[in-house]
Amino acid sequence: MSAPTKPSVVYGRPVSTDGVPNLYEGTPVVPWTPPEPGIDNLGITSVDTFAVPGVGEYTVPFEGWVRVVRSNPTSDGWSQAEVYTNLIEMKMTGHCEELGTITVSLNPDCLSTGMIRTPFDPYAGEGPSAKACRMSVGAIFEMPKLGLRLVNKEPILLTIDDVRSIPPAGAPGKGQIYRMLPLHDINDLEGEPVAYLTSLRFNMGGYLAKEVFTS
Amino acid sequence: MSAPTKPSVVYGRPVSTDGVPNLYEGTPVVPWTPPEPGIDNLGITSVDTFAVPGVGEYTVPFEGWVRVVRSNPTSDGWSQAEVYTNLIEMKMTGHCEELGTITVSLNPDCLSTGMIRTPFDPYAGEGPSAKACRMSVGAIFEMPKLGLRLVNKEPILLTIDDVRSIPPAGAPGKGQIYRMLPLHDINDLEGEPVAYLTSLRFNMGGYLAKEVFTS
């Protein structure tokens, strides 16, 4: 379980993991309160659609987990606080008949970064403002049935709106994909895209037990 | 007028400029026909909105030009053809009272790449299908009044829909910005974002006279 080292592409702000505690099942999630730094070990599910030119479009459900390091909030106050995040590990598995089993992990050549802050167009309403969460991800999609490992060269932007707690455990999110995001063969990065991500929806899960990550 | 060399970030497929002719004012643009490779020297206008935390949000009109190299189409047939593009030079200037004069150019540390292809959800209708154009851009926003040069670390995704000719001269387009795209001080790339792009709309212009680029 090693974090990516020396990525050549950094999509945002790096966050150090030095001395930051791992948080597992049982960690309280407190609404409207910027938490101490932590490494969130969370479940995640997603439904991704892949288009393969000339072949077809396939929608695949995935299930797995992520490990996200969170920075010290820039403020104790909820509405002012910005929190920076790095996705330090990810494992998701999905299956469909045509593409076989697909495993998604982080591309170690990219530092996948994100942030949580109050949007400039906050939700109207009573009480404190919900925040917006965004994360730019570089992933590897392993498709052994097709003998392919696909990577994105533009980040996949994952967003969660209406964030009322950090982490936004249990919240639905969306991959902000405009029509099609090119996926390249990791062994032919300068060639034509092999496939495209055309849709991605996900649900951030809650804290998982430590055993999930050590087995 | 030098193209970026050895960028550390490559958002898509590189396109060679070797032996590719420059195309200026007077070049015909033929609908529904994949053209020979060329370097398109085109006008462009945009309206960008910048949010500066704690200060305000400013909408700035820009005007300028781009130079885009286009690959050989992958097919002679319009509907099958894919065309790859690199943005090799850009200069846009805008002004607002609070931010002063802003100059936008390419970030030489990024290779700004794009493609034109038929979308997987093509427009219904009679006749040939319109294509979709996308370009991932790394830019530098120079704001001398504020003593700042800002860069994006996630690409700015510029899209044009309903593309009926290549280049899509005269077509409106949009920056696919979800809520806010962080802009960093070029001298503090690991620091907090200094500002955010919250909206970008543009219009691709037509071919410009050679004199525009040699004066």
Coordinates of C-alpha atoms in Angstrom, one line a residue:
Chain A
M1 CA 0.0 0.0 0.0
S2 CA 2.4 2.7 -1.1
A3 CA 1.4 6.2 -2.1
P4 CA 2.5 7.5 -5.5
T5 CA 5.9 9.0 -5.5
K6 CA 7.3 11.7 -7.8
P7 CA 4.4 12.0 -10.1
S8 CA 5.1 14.1 -13.3
V9 CA 1.7 15.7 -13.3
V10 CA 0.3 17.5 -10.3
Y11 CA -3.3 18.7 -10.7
G12 CA -3.5 20.9 -7.7
R13 CA -2.1 21.4 -4.2
P14 CA 0.1 18.6 -2.6
V15 CA -0.9 17.6 0.9
S16 CA 1.6 15.9 3.2
T17 CA 0.8 12.6 4.9
D18 CA 3.6 13.1 7.5
G19 CA 2.2 12.4 10.9
V20 CA -1.4 12.5 9.7
P21 CA -3.5 9.7 11.4
N22 CA -5.4 7.1 9.5
L23 CA -9.1 7.2 10.2
Y24 CA -11.3 4.1 10.1
E25 CA -14.7 2.8 10.9
G26 CA -16.0 4.5 14.1
T27 CA -14.6 7.9 13.4
P28 CA -17.3 10.5 14.0
V29 CA -18.3 12.8 11.1
V30 CA -19.5 16.1 12.5
P31 CA -21.6 18.4 10.4
W32 CA -20.7 22.0 9.8
T33 CA -17.3 21.5 11.5
P34 CA -13.9 21.6 9.8
P35 CA -12.0 18.6 11.2
E36 CA -8.4 18.0 12.2
P37 CA -6.2 16.6 9.4
G38 CA -6.7 12.9 8.7
I39 CA -6.3 10.1 6.2
D40 CA -9.9 9.1 5.4
N41 CA -10.3 5.4 4.5
L42 CA -13.7 5.3 2.9
G43 CA -15.8 3.1 0.8
I44 CA -16.9 4.2 -2.7
T45 CA -19.2 2.9 -5.5
S46 CA -19.5 4.2 -9.0
V47 CA -21.2 3.6 -12.3
D48 CA -19.0 4.3 -15.3
T49 CA -19.8 4.2 -19.0
F50 CA -17.1 3.4 -21.5
A51 CA -17.4 4.0 -25.2
V52 CA -15.2 1.9 -27.5
P53 CA -15.2 3.4 -31.0
G54 CA -16.7 1.0 -33.5
V55 CA -17.5 -1.5 -30.8
G56 CA -20.0 -0.2 -28.3
E57 CA -20.8 1.6 -25.1
Y58 CA -20.7 -0.3 -21.8
T59 CA -21.9 0.7 -18.4
V60 CA -20.1 -0.9 -15.5
P61 CA -20.9 -0.7 -11.7
F62 CA -17.8 -0.5 -9.5
E63 CA -17.2 -1.0 -5.8
G64 CA -14.2 -0.4 -3.7
W65 CA -12.4 2.1 -1.5
V66 CA -10.3 5.2 -1.4
R67 CA -7.7 6.7 0.9
V68 CA -7.7 10.5 1.0
V69 CA -5.4 12.7 3.0
R70 CA -6.9 16.0 4.2
S71 CA -5.0 19.2 5.1
N72 CA -5.4 21.3 8.1
P73 CA -8.5 23.6 7.4
T74 CA -7.5 27.2 6.6
S75 CA -10.0 28.4 9.2
D76 CA -11.8 27.1 12.3
G77 CA -15.0 28.6 10.9
W78 CA -17.0 26.4 8.6
S79 CA -17.9 28.9 5.9
Q80 CA -14.3 30.3 5.6
A81 CA -12.5 27.0 5.8
E82 CA -10.7 25.5 2.8
V83 CA -9.5 22.0 3.0
Y84 CA -7.1 20.5 0.5
T85 CA -7.1 16.8 -0.3
N86 CA -4.9 14.3 -2.2
L87 CA -6.2 10.9 -3.3
I88 CA -3.3 8.7 -2.1
E89 CA -4.8 5.3 -2.9
M90 CA -7.8 3.8 -4.7
K91 CA -9.1 0.4 -5.6
M92 CA -12.3 -0.3 -7.3
T93 CA -13.5 -3.4 -9.2
G94 CA -16.3 -3.8 -11.7
H95 CA -17.4 -6.3 -14.3
C96 CA -19.4 -6.5 -17.5
E97 CA -19.6 -9.4 -19.9
E98 CA -18.0 -7.6 -22.9
L99 CA -15.1 -5.9 -21.1
G100 CA -14.6 -8.5 -18.4
T101 CA -13.3 -7.6 -14.9
I102 CA -12.1 -4.0 -14.6
T103 CA -9.8 -2.8 -11.8
V104 CA -9.4 0.9 -11.2
S105 CA -6.4 2.3 -9.3
L106 CA -4.4 5.5 -9.1
N107 CA -2.0 6.4 -11.9
P108 CA 1.3 6.9 -10.0
D109 CA 2.4 9.3 -12.6
C110 CA -0.3 11.8 -11.5
L111 CA -0.9 13.5 -8.1
S112 CA -4.7 13.4 -7.8
T113 CA -5.6 16.5 -5.9
G114 CA -8.8 18.2 -4.6
M115 CA -10.3 20.7 -2.4
I116 CA -13.4 21.5 -0.4
R117 CA -14.5 25.1 -0.2
T118 CA -17.6 27.3 -0.2
P119 CA -18.6 27.9 -3.8
F120 CA -18.8 31.5 -5.1
D121 CA -22.5 30.8 -5.8
P122 CA -23.5 29.3 -2.5
Y123 CA -26.8 27.6 -2.0
A124 CA -29.4 30.0 -0.6
G125 CA -31.1 28.9 2.5
E126 CA -31.1 29.1 6.2
G127 CA -28.2 28.0 8.4
P128 CA -24.6 27.5 7.3
S129 CA -23.7 27.2 3.6
A130 CA -23.0 23.8 2.1
K131 CA -19.5 23.5 0.5
A132 CA -18.4 22.1 -2.8
C133 CA -15.9 19.3 -3.1
R134 CA -13.8 18.6 -6.2
M135 CA -11.0 16.2 -7.0
S136 CA -9.0 15.8 -10.1
V137 CA -8.0 12.2 -10.6
G138 CA -5.5 10.3 -12.8
A139 CA -6.5 6.6 -12.9
I140 CA -5.5 3.3 -14.5
F141 CA -8.3 1.1 -15.8
E142 CA -7.0 -2.5 -16.0
M143 CA -9.0 -4.6 -18.4
P144 CA -7.2 -8.0 -18.5
K145 CA -9.8 -9.6 -20.7
L146 CA -8.9 -7.1 -23.4
G147 CA -5.2 -7.1 -22.5
L148 CA -5.4 -3.3 -21.9
R149 CA -4.4 -0.8 -19.2
L150 CA -6.1 2.5 -20.0
V151 CA -5.2 5.9 -18.5
N152 CA -6.7 9.3 -18.7
K153 CA -4.3 12.2 -19.6
E154 CA -6.8 14.9 -18.7
P155 CA -7.9 14.6 -15.1
I156 CA -11.3 13.0 -14.3
L157 CA -13.0 15.7 -12.3
L158 CA -15.1 14.2 -9.5
T159 CA -17.4 16.6 -7.7
I160 CA -19.7 16.5 -4.7
D161 CA -22.2 19.3 -4.1
D162 CA -24.1 20.3 -1.0
V163 CA -21.2 19.1 1.3
R164 CA -22.3 19.5 5.0
S165 CA -19.6 17.5 6.6
I166 CA -15.9 16.7 6.0
P167 CA -15.4 14.0 4.7
P168 CA -18.7 14.1 2.7
A169 CA -19.3 10.4 3.6
G170 CA -22.5 9.1 2.1
A171 CA -22.9 11.8 -0.5
P172 CA -23.5 11.3 -4.2
G173 CA -21.1 12.7 -6.7
K174 CA -20.6 13.1 -10.4
G175 CA -17.7 12.9 -12.8
Q176 CA -17.8 16.2 -14.8
I177 CA -17.3 14.6 -18.1
Y178 CA -18.3 16.7 -21.1
R179 CA -19.4 14.2 -23.8
M180 CA -16.3 12.0 -23.7
L181 CA -13.0 11.9 -21.9
P182 CA -10.3 10.1 -23.9
L183 CA -8.6 7.0 -22.4
H184 CA -5.2 6.0 -23.8
D185 CA -3.3 2.7 -23.8
I186 CA -0.6 3.1 -21.1
N187 CA 1.8 1.6 -23.6
D188 CA 0.8 4.0 -26.4
L189 CA 0.3 7.3 -24.7
E190 CA 0.8 9.3 -27.9
G191 CA -1.5 7.2 -30.0
E192 CA -5.2 7.5 -30.7
P193 CA -7.5 7.1 -27.6
V194 CA -8.6 3.4 -27.3
A195 CA -11.8 4.2 -25.4
Y196 CA -13.7 7.1 -23.8
L197 CA -15.3 7.6 -20.5
T198 CA -18.7 9.1 -21.4
S199 CA -20.4 9.1 -17.9
L200 CA -19.4 8.6 -14.3
R201 CA -21.6 8.8 -11.2
F202 CA -20.4 7.8 -7.8
N203 CA -21.4 7.6 -4.1
M204 CA -18.9 8.4 -1.4
G205 CA -19.2 5.8 1.3
G206 CA -18.4 5.9 5.0
Y207 CA -15.4 5.0 7.0
L208 CA -14.3 1.3 6.6
A209 CA -12.7 -1.0 9.1
K210 CA -8.9 -1.1 9.2
E211 CA -9.0 -4.8 8.3
V212 CA -10.2 -3.9 4.8
F213 CA -6.9 -2.3 4.1
T214 CA -4.5 -4.8 5.7
S215 CA -5.9 -8.0 4.3
Chain B
M1 CA 6.7 33.1 -32.1
S2 CA 8.0 29.9 -30.7
A3 CA 5.9 26.9 -29.9
P4 CA 6.2 25.4 -26.4
T5 CA 9.0 22.9 -26.1
K6 CA 9.3 19.9 -23.8
P7 CA 6.2 20.5 -21.7
S8 CA 6.1 18.4 -18.6
V9 CA 2.3 17.9 -18.9
V10 CA 0.7 16.5 -22.0
Y11 CA -3.1 16.6 -21.9
G12 CA -3.7 14.4 -25.0
R13 CA -2.1 13.5 -28.4
P14 CA 0.9 15.4 -29.7
V15 CA 0.6 16.6 -33.3
S16 CA 3.7 17.4 -35.3
T17 CA 4.1 20.8 -37.0
D18 CA 6.8 19.5 -39.3
G19 CA 6.0 20.5 -42.9
V20 CA 2.5 21.6 -42.0
P21 CA 1.5 24.8 -43.8
N22 CA 0.3 27.9 -42.1
L23 CA -3.2 28.9 -43.2
Y24 CA -4.3 32.5 -43.1
E25 CA -7.1 34.8 -44.3
G26 CA -8.5 33.6 -47.6
T27 CA -8.3 29.9 -46.8
P28 CA -11.6 28.2 -47.7
V29 CA -13.5 26.4 -45.0
V30 CA -15.5 23.6 -46.5
P31 CA -18.4 22.1 -44.6
W32 CA -18.7 18.3 -44.0
T33 CA -15.2 17.7 -45.3
P34 CA -12.1 16.6 -43.4
P35 CA -9.3 19.0 -44.6
E36 CA -5.6 18.4 -45.2
P37 CA -3.4 19.1 -42.1
G38 CA -2.7 22.8 -41.5
I39 CA -1.8 25.3 -38.9
D40 CA -5.0 27.5 -38.4
N41 CA -4.3 31.1 -37.6
L42 CA -7.6 32.2 -36.2
G43 CA -9.2 35.0 -34.3
I44 CA -10.8 34.4 -31.0
T45 CA -12.9 36.3 -28.4
S46 CA -13.9 35.2 -24.9
V47 CA -15.6 36.4 -21.8
D48 CA -14.0 35.1 -18.6
T49 CA -15.1 35.4 -15.0
F50 CA -12.5 35.4 -12.3
A51 CA -13.3 35.1 -8.6
V52 CA -10.8 36.3 -6.1
P53 CA -11.6 35.0 -2.6
G54 CA -12.6 37.8 -0.2
V55 CA -12.3 40.4 -3.0
G56 CA -14.9 39.9 -5.7
E57 CA -15.8 38.4 -9.0
Y58 CA -14.8 40.1 -12.2
T59 CA -16.0 39.4 -15.8
V60 CA -13.5 40.4 -18.5
P61 CA -13.9 40.4 -22.3
F62 CA -10.9 39.2 -24.2
E63 CA -9.9 39.4 -27.8
G64 CA -6.9 37.9 -29.6
W65 CA -5.8 35.0 -31.7
V66 CA -4.8 31.3 -31.6
R67 CA -2.5 29.1 -33.7
V68 CA -3.7 25.5 -33.9
V69 CA -2.0 22.6 -35.7
R70 CA -4.3 20.0 -37.1
S71 CA -3.4 16.3 -37.8
N72 CA -4.2 14.4 -40.9
P73 CA -7.8 13.2 -40.5
T74 CA -8.0 9.5 -39.7
S75 CA -10.5 9.0 -42.5
D76 CA -11.6 10.8 -45.7
G77 CA -15.2 10.3 -44.6
W78 CA -16.7 13.1 -42.5
S79 CA -18.5 10.9 -40.0
Q80 CA -15.6 8.5 -39.4
A81 CA -12.8 11.1 -39.4
E82 CA -11.0 12.1 -36.2
V83 CA -8.7 15.1 -36.2
Y84 CA -6.2 15.8 -33.5
T85 CA -5.1 19.3 -32.6
N86 CA -2.5 21.1 -30.5
L87 CA -2.8 24.7 -29.5
I88 CA 0.7 26.0 -30.4
E89 CA 0.3 29.7 -29.6
M90 CA -2.3 32.0 -28.1
K91 CA -2.5 35.6 -27.3
M92 CA -5.6 37.3 -25.9
T93 CA -5.9 40.6 -24.1
G94 CA -8.6 41.9 -21.8
H95 CA -9.2 44.7 -19.4
C96 CA -11.3 45.5 -16.4
E97 CA -10.8 48.3 -13.9
E98 CA -10.1 46.2 -10.8
L99 CA -7.8 43.7 -12.4
G100 CA -6.2 46.0 -15.0
T101 CA -5.0 44.6 -18.3
I102 CA -4.9 40.9 -18.5
T103 CA -2.9 39.0 -21.1
V104 CA -3.5 35.3 -21.7
S105 CA -0.9 33.1 -23.4
L106 CA 0.0 29.4 -23.4
N107 CA 1.8 27.8 -20.5
P108 CA 4.9 26.3 -22.1
D109 CA 5.0 23.7 -19.4
C110 CA 1.8 22.1 -20.8
L111 CA 1.0 20.7 -24.2
S112 CA -2.5 21.9 -24.9
T113 CA -4.2 19.3 -27.0
G114 CA -7.6 18.6 -28.5
M115 CA -9.6 16.6 -30.9
I116 CA -12.6 16.7 -33.2
R117 CA -14.7 13.6 -33.6
T118 CA -18.3 12.5 -33.9
P119 CA -19.8 12.3 -30.4
F120 CA -21.2 9.0 -29.1
D121 CA -24.6 10.8 -28.7
P122 CA -24.7 12.5 -32.1
Y123 CA -27.3 15.1 -32.9
A124 CA -30.3 13.6 -34.5
G125 CA -31.3 15.1 -37.8
E126 CA -31.0 14.8 -41.5
G127 CA -27.7 14.9 -43.4
P128 CA -24.3 14.3 -42.0
S129 CA -23.7 14.4 -38.2
A130 CA -22.1 17.4 -36.6
K131 CA -18.9 16.7 -34.7
A132 CA -17.7 17.8 -31.3
C133 CA -14.5 19.7 -30.7
R134 CA -12.6 19.7 -27.4
M135 CA -9.3 21.2 -26.4
S136 CA -7.5 21.0 -23.0
V137 CA -5.5 24.1 -22.3
G138 CA -2.8 25.2 -19.9
A139 CA -2.7 29.0 -19.9
I140 CA -0.9 31.9 -18.2
F141 CA -3.0 34.9 -17.1
E142 CA -0.7 37.9 -16.7
M143 CA -2.1 40.6 -14.4
P144 CA 0.6 43.2 -14.2
K145 CA -1.6 45.6 -12.2
L146 CA -1.7 42.9 -9.4
G147 CA 1.9 41.8 -10.0
L148 CA 0.6 38.3 -10.7
R149 CA 1.0 35.6 -13.3
L150 CA -1.7 32.9 -12.7
V151 CA -1.7 29.4 -14.2
N152 CA -4.2 26.6 -14.2
K153 CA -2.9 23.2 -13.1
E154 CA -6.1 21.3 -14.2
P155 CA -6.6 21.9 -17.9
I156 CA -9.3 24.4 -19.0
L157 CA -11.5 22.3 -21.3
L158 CA -12.8 24.3 -24.2
T159 CA -15.6 22.7 -26.2
I160 CA -17.4 23.5 -29.4
D161 CA -20.6 21.6 -30.3
D162 CA -22.4 21.2 -33.6
V163 CA -19.1 21.4 -35.6
R164 CA -19.9 21.3 -39.3
S165 CA -16.5 22.3 -40.7
I166 CA -12.9 22.0 -39.7
P167 CA -11.7 24.4 -38.3
P168 CA -15.0 25.4 -36.6
A169 CA -14.4 29.0 -37.6
G170 CA -17.2 31.3 -36.4
A171 CA -18.6 28.9 -33.8
P172 CA -19.4 29.7 -30.2
G173 CA -17.8 27.6 -27.5
K174 CA -17.7 27.1 -23.8
G175 CA -15.2 26.5 -21.1
Q176 CA -16.4 23.4 -19.2
I177 CA -15.8 24.8 -15.8
Y178 CA -17.6 23.2 -12.9
R179 CA -18.2 26.0 -10.4
M180 CA -14.6 27.0 -10.1
L181 CA -11.2 26.1 -11.6
P182 CA -8.3 27.0 -9.3
L183 CA -5.7 29.4 -10.6
H184 CA -2.3 29.4 -8.9
D185 CA 0.5 32.0 -8.7
I186 CA 3.2 30.7 -11.1
N187 CA 5.7 31.4 -8.3
D188 CA 3.8 29.5 -5.7
L189 CA 2.4 26.4 -7.5
E190 CA 2.0 24.4 -4.3
G191 CA 0.3 27.2 -2.4
E192 CA -3.4 28.0 -2.1
P193 CA -5.1 29.1 -5.3
V194 CA -5.0 32.9 -5.7
A195 CA -8.1 33.1 -7.9
Y196 CA -10.6 30.9 -9.7
L197 CA -12.1 30.9 -13.1
T198 CA -15.8 30.5 -12.6
S199 CA -17.1 30.9 -16.2
L200 CA -15.6 31.1 -19.7
R201 CA -17.5 31.5 -23.0
F202 CA -15.7 32.0 -26.3
N203 CA -16.2 32.5 -30.0
M204 CA -13.9 30.9 -32.5
G205 CA -13.1 33.5 -35.2
G206 CA -12.1 33.1 -38.8
Y207 CA -8.7 33.0 -40.5
L208 CA -6.7 36.1 -39.9
A209 CA -4.2 37.9 -42.2
K210 CA -0.6 36.8 -42.0
E211 CA 0.4 40.4 -41.0
V212 CA -1.4 39.9 -37.7
F213 CA 1.3 37.4 -36.7
T214 CA 4.4 39.0 -38.1
S215 CA 3.9 42.6 -36.8

